[in-house]
Amino acid sequence: MRLFVAEKPDVARELAAFIGKRNKASPKKEARYIEVGDTIVTWARGHLLEQGEVDDYFLDVPRTKENSSRGRLYWQHVPLPILPKKFLYVPSKEDSDRSAQLKEIGRLMKSATDIFNAADRDREGQLIFDEIIEHFGISGKPIKRLIFSSLDDAALERAFNSAVDNKTPGIFNMGLAAKTRGQADWLIGMNGTRAMTLAHVTPAKGAGSLNVGRAMTPTMSVVVRRHLEILNFKSSAFYVPMVELPDGTVLEWKKRLDESDTKGLDANGKIIDRALAERIVKAINDGLEGEITEAKSTERREEPPLPFSLPSIQSELSKKYGLTVEEITEACQSLYQKKMQTYVGTDCPYLPEAMHGEASDVLNGLKAMFGKAVSGTNVTRKYGCWNDKKLSGEGGAAHHGIIPTGIKGSISSEAERLVYQAVCNRYIAQFYPEHRYLAISLKAAFGGATGDEFNATAKAVISNGWKDVEGEGDTNEDRTTDNDRTAPDSKAGAQKPSDMGGRKG
């Protein structure tokens, strides 16, 4: 009997359906597994084993009324630091269904001739499977790893044809990395929380605990430090003279050319003396001649943004549409389960180079919804997002960016629509031309070598390229000054201003 262990029930159902089509057999659903001919598909429901609690390491300590309550030792009766020689992993003590599922998987593993790890392809997925194997001491039989990033038939067929040994270093080590991270969390959390609480929490100071965590504590430190910086920030007024040239170009004051003359300036070289700003304005308005000392116009090319990772799509769509992280994550997961896009639990935006060869099929699948955008693609175009070296892991066990599969499906919520649209547009953009524009900059001096420098920058679009797909197309130049005007004349020489204004910042 062949046994496949998925991480979640929904993945197990898709896997069983695929095996049924592949082997021409009808899946038969049981309470804790699906039978497909001589094959069994079961699921783990995430981690079925939990790290042992502190009391599990001190079972040899007699419990008394003085040192414990309900079998749990009081914190002051447990010596610190707690450094287990071997970490314990135990079935859930509070979730009987998870414990029963673990027991059933163990029974199936012991009777199977071949076992396949079909958990998610990330570190936690590898650990979820490996800790079950270790818990039941399974050995002496083939154990293979299936690696797939989507649930469509083509992806699963590739996974079956390229299954590798579960102990392949690049794969097995991913599970060890997750295990090590979990143990570090345990050591820092258990020891740090107990130490800080025993040292600083007393009946006189109030009840509760001072929680310490490997990720939580430094993150909280960053938040608190930034909060204190904001609270202690002292605003100060500064002034920015502005010059409008005859062609409409607006120049902003940048610095005093004579660095030894700091009167009226702060430590950062900003004008803090209103009178100084007004004198500069008056002198130019009275006819002080200025000279354009530098004029540059450089063509620049911009590749499309990399495909989304889970953190990047969460960040972008929450800012753009006000969706919560939970809404975006749930929408991504739902689209993955519908086979419409690839695996979502990734922090890597790059794609395997081999997947570039599948672009035609994917884009054809997107024509129904994105026909106009797809019509402008060129599948021979290959940007830096296709890069095997940027992928984490070895032996193909790598995360990659979230992309569509090209499989048609139904959209069941507004969040799903927005997520799917963003993922598809980002993928389609990879086959569009670069965004091309002129980066233009001017520098002008008023008052000679000891006077003041002004400058302006502008952007003149040559070709929108991929920005037409991403909805960022520029209809005219995108200036970095306060005024929307044509790109400045790129000729150095003497210029007189037509107007002058000041700005307080």
Tab-separated table of C-alpha atoms in Angstrom, residues 80 211 267 281 321:
chain	number	residue	atom	x	y	z
A	80	LEU	CA	16.851	28.508	35.381
A	211	ASN	CA	6.495	37.906	28.127
A	267	ALA	CA	23.209	71.867	11.182
A	281	VAL	CA	13.988	86.004	-2.814
A	321	TYR	CA	-7.465	48.834	-1.090
